[in-house]
Coordinates of C-alpha atoms in Angstrom, one line a residue:
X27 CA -16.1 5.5 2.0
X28 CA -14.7 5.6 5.2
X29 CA -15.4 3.4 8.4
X30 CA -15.2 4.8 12.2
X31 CA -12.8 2.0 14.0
X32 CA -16.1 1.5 16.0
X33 CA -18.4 0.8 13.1
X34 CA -15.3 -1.7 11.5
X35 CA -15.0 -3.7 14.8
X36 CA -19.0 -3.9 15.6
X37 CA -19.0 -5.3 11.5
X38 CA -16.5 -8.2 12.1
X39 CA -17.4 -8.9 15.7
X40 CA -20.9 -9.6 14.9
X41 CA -18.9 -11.8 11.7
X42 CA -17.1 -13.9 14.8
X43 CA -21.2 -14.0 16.3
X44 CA -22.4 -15.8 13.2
X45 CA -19.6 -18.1 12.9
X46 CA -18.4 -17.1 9.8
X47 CA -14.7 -16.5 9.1
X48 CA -13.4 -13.3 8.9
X49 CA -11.9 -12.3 5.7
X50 CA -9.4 -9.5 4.0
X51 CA -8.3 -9.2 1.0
X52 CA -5.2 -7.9 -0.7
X53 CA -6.5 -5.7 -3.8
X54 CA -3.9 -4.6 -6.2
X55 CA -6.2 -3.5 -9.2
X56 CA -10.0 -2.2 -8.8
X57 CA -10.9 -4.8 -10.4
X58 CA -9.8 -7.0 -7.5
X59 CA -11.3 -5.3 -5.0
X60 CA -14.5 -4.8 -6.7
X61 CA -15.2 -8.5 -7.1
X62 CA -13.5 -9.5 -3.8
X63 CA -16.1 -7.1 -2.3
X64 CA -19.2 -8.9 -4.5
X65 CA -17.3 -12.3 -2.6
X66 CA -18.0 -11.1 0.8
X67 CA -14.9 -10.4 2.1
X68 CA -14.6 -8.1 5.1
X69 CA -11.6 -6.3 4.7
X70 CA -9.4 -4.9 1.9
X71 CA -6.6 -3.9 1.8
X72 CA -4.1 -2.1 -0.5
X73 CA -0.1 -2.8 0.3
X74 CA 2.2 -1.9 -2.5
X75 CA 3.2 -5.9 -3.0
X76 CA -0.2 -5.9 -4.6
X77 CA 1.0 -3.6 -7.7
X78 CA 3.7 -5.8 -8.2
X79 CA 2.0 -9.3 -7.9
X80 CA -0.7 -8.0 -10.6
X81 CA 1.8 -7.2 -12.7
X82 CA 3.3 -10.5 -12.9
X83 CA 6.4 -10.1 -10.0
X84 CA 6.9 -11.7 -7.1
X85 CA 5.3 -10.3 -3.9
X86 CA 8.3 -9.8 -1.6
X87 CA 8.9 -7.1 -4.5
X88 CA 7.1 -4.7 -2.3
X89 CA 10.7 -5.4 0.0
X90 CA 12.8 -3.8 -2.1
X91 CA 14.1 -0.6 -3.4
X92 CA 11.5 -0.5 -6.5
X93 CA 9.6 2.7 -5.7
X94 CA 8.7 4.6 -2.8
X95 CA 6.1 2.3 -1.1
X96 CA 4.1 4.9 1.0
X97 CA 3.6 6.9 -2.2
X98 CA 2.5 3.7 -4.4
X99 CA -0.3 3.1 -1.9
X100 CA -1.6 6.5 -2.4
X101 CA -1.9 5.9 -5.9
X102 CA -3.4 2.9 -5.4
X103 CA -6.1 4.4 -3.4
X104 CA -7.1 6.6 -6.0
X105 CA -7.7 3.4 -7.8
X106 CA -9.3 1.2 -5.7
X107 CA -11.0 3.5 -3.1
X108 CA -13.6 4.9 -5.8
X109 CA -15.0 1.2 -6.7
X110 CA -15.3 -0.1 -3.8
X111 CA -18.9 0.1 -2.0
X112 CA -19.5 -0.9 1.4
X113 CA -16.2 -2.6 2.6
X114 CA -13.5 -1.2 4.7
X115 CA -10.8 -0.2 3.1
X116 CA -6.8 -0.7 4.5
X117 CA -3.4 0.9 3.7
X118 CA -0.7 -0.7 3.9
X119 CA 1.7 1.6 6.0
X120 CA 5.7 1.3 5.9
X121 CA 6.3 2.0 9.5
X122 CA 10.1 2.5 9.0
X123 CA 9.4 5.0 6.3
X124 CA 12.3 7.8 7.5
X125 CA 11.3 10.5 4.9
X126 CA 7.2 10.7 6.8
X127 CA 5.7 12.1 9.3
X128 CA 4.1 9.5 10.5
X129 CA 1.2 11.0 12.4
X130 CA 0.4 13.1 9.8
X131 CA 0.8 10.3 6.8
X132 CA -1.8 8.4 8.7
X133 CA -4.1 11.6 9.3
X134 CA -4.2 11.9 5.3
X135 CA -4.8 8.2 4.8
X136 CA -8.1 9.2 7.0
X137 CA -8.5 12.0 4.8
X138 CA -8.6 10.2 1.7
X139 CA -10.9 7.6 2.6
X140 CA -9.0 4.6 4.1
X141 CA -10.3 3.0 7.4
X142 CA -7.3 0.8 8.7
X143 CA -3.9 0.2 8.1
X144 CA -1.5 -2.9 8.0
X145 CA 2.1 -2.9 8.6
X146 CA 3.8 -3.4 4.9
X147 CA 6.1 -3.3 3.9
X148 CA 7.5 -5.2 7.1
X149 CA 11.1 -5.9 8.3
X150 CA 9.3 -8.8 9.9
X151 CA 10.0 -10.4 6.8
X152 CA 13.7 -10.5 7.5
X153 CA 15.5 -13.1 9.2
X154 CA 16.1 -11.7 12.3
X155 CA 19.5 -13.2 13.1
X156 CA 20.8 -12.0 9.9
X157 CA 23.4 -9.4 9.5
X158 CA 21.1 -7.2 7.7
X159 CA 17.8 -7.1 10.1
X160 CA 20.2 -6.0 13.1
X161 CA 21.6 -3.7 10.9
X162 CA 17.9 -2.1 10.5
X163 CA 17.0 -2.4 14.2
X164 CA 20.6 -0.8 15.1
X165 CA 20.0 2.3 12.7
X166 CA 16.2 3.0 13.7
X167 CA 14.5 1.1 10.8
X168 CA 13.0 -2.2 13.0
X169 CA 10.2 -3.7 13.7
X170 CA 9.7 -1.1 16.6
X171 CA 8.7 1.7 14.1
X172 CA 6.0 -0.5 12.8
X173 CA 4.5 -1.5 16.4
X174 CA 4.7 2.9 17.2
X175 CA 2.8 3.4 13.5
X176 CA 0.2 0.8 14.6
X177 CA -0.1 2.9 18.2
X178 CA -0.2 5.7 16.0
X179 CA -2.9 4.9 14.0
X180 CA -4.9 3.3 17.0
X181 CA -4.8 6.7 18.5
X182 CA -6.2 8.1 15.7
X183 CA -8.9 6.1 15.5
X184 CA -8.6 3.7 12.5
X185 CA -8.7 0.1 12.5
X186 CA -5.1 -1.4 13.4
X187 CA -4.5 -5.2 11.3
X188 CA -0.6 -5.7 11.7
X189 CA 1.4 -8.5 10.8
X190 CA 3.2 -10.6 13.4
X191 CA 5.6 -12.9 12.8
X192 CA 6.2 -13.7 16.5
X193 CA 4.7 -14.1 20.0
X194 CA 6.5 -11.3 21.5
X195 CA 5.4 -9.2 18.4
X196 CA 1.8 -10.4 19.0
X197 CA 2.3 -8.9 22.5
X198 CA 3.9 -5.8 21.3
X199 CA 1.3 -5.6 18.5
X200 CA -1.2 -6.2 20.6
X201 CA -0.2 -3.8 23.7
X202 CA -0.1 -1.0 21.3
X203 CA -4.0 -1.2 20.2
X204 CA -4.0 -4.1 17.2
X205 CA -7.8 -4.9 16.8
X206 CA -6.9 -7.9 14.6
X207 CA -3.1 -9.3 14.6
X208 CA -2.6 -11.0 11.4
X209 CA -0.4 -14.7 11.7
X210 CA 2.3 -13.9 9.1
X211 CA 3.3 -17.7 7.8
X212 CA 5.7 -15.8 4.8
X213 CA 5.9 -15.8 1.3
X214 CA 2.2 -17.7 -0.3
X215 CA 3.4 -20.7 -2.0
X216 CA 1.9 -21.8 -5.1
X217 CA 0.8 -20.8 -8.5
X218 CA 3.8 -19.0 -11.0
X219 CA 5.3 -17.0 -8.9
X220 CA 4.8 -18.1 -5.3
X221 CA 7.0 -19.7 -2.6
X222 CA 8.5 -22.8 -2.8
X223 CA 10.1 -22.8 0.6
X224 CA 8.1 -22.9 3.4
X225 CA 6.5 -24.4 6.7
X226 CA 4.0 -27.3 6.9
X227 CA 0.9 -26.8 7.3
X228 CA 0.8 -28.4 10.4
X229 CA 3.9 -26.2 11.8
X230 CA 1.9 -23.2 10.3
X231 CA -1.1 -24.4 12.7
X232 CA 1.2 -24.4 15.9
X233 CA 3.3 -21.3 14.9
X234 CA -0.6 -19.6 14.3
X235 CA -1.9 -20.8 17.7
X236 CA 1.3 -19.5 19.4
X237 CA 0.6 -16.0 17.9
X238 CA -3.0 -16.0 19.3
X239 CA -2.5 -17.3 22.6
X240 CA 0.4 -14.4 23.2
X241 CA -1.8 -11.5 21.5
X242 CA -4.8 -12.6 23.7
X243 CA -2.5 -12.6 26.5
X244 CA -2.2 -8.8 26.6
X245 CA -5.5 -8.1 25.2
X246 CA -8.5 -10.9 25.2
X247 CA -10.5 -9.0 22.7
X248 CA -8.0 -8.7 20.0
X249 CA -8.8 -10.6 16.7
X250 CA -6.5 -13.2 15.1
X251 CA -6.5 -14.2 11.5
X252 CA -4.0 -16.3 9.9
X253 CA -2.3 -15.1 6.7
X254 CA 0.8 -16.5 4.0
X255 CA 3.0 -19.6 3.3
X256 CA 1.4 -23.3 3.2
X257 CA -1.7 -21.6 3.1
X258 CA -2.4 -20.9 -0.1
X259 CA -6.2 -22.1 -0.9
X260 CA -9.0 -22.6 0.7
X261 CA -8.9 -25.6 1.8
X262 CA -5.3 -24.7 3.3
X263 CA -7.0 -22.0 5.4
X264 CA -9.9 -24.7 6.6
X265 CA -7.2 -26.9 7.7
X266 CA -5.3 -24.1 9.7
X267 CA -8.8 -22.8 11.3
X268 CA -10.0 -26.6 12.3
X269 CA -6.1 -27.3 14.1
X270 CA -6.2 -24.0 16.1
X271 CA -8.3 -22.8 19.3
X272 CA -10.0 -19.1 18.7
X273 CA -8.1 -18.1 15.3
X274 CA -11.4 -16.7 13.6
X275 CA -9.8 -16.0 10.1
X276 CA -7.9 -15.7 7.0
X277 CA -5.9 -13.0 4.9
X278 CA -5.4 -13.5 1.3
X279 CA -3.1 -11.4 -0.8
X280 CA -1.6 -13.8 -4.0
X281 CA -4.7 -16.3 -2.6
X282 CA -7.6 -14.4 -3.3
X283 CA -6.3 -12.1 -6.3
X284 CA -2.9 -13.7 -8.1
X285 CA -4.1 -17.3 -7.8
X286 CA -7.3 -17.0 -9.3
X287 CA -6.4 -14.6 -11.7
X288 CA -3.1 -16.9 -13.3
X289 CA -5.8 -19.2 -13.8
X290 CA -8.7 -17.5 -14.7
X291 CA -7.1 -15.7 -17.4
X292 CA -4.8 -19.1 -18.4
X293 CA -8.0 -21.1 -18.9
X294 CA -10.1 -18.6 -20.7
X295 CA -7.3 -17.9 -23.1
X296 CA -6.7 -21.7 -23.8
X297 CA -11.0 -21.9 -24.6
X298 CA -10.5 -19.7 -27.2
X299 CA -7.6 -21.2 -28.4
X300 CA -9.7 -24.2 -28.8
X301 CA -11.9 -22.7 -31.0
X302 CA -12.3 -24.1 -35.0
X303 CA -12.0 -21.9 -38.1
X304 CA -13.9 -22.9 -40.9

């Protein structure tokens, strides 16, 4: 079902009230986002890295050239939207997308049931002083196309999460109507087939406090959640939330879903395994 922006924001604000963290989920599978929902979490939300991650491939997959990411998130909706019950429901949107429409792409996403989008895939991603990311800024695929799909969408009415990787995106995310900007720390580390490079979790904390203090600097009622690299588990996220001043939550994609499902399924198979014949 679908969820007025209005309706979203009053649901997580009144999370903030109660002192709870707020919480989205990345859901590749229905099965994900059926039991992420029985969990609690506030928000899912479908990007096409999520396809790829459940089917055993790294995340930054959903970068590449592998299939037409707009199109695999449609799918996706018809298998995730159906299961889910009472829980706002995201699309990850590629802004630079030069084969859409983008107003109207975002007026279907309404259509067929989503409440929000995120911006993924994300040049964000990309080193900006490399070769290749000013290549994409020069030839009218940067970051700028996300930040107008995010204005875009806010327009429209529907719940507006992006990823900032940042401050002066947090202000540019943030200036174009982001209810919650999401602290992109990069690539999850841990488990099979996560990160190995990446940030303390200490410079995570500072890098994360630096993205809310310039969102809140344009907007003082925009969210901000923390999301990817060092902070993997739980206990990670705690760490982050208890160093920073006003972040009020996490974003889990390979931590809610891949991590707990390589060893779920690794543990139960090795029980069996255990068993005796007679």
């Amino acid at each position: 079902m679908e969820f007025e922006r209005t309706e979203s924001l009053e649901r997580l604000e009144s999370t903030v009230k109660d002192n709870e963290p707020v919480i989205g989920a990345g859901a590749g599978t229905g099965i994900s986002a059926k039991f992420a929902e029985r969990g609690g979490v506030d928000l899912l939300i479908i990007y096409n890295s999520g396809r790829y991650r459940m089917n055993g491939r790294g995340s930054l997959a959903g970068m590449l050239s592998y299939g037409d990411a707009n199109e695999i998130v449609l799918e996706m909706g018809q298998e995730v939207l159906p299961v889910v019950e009472d829980t706002p429901v995201l699309a990850g949107v590629n802004g630079t997308d030069p084969f859409r429409e983008m107003d109207v792409f975002i007026e279907d996403l309404r259509r067929r049931g989503f409440s929000g989008v995120q911006n993924f895939p994300t040049v964000g991603l990309i080193d900006e002083d490399s070769s290749f990311r000013k290549n994409l800024e020069e030839t009218g695929m940067g970051y700028d196309r996300e930040v107008e799909m995010i204005r875009e969408a806010s327009e429209q009415g529907m719940l507006t999460c992006p990823y900032v990787f940042n401050e002066s995106q947090a202000r540019e995310m943030a200036k174009a109507g982001a209810d919650v900007v999401v602290s992109h720390m990069g690539l999850t580390t841990s488990g099979d087939i996560g990160a190995e490079t990446s940030l303390s979790l200490d410079e995570a904390a500072d890098r994360v406090q630096a993205h809310h203090d310039a969102a809140k600097s344009v907007n003082g009622d925009v969210m901000v959640i923390c999301h990817g690299g060092p902070i993997a588990w739980p206990e990670d996220a705690q760490y982050v939330l208890d160093n920073t001043d006003g972040v009020g939550g996490f974003f889990g994609a390979s931590s809610i879903e891949r991590l707990a499902t390589e060893d779920a399924i690794e543990k139960q198979a090795r029980e069996f395994k255990d068993m005796t014949v007679s």
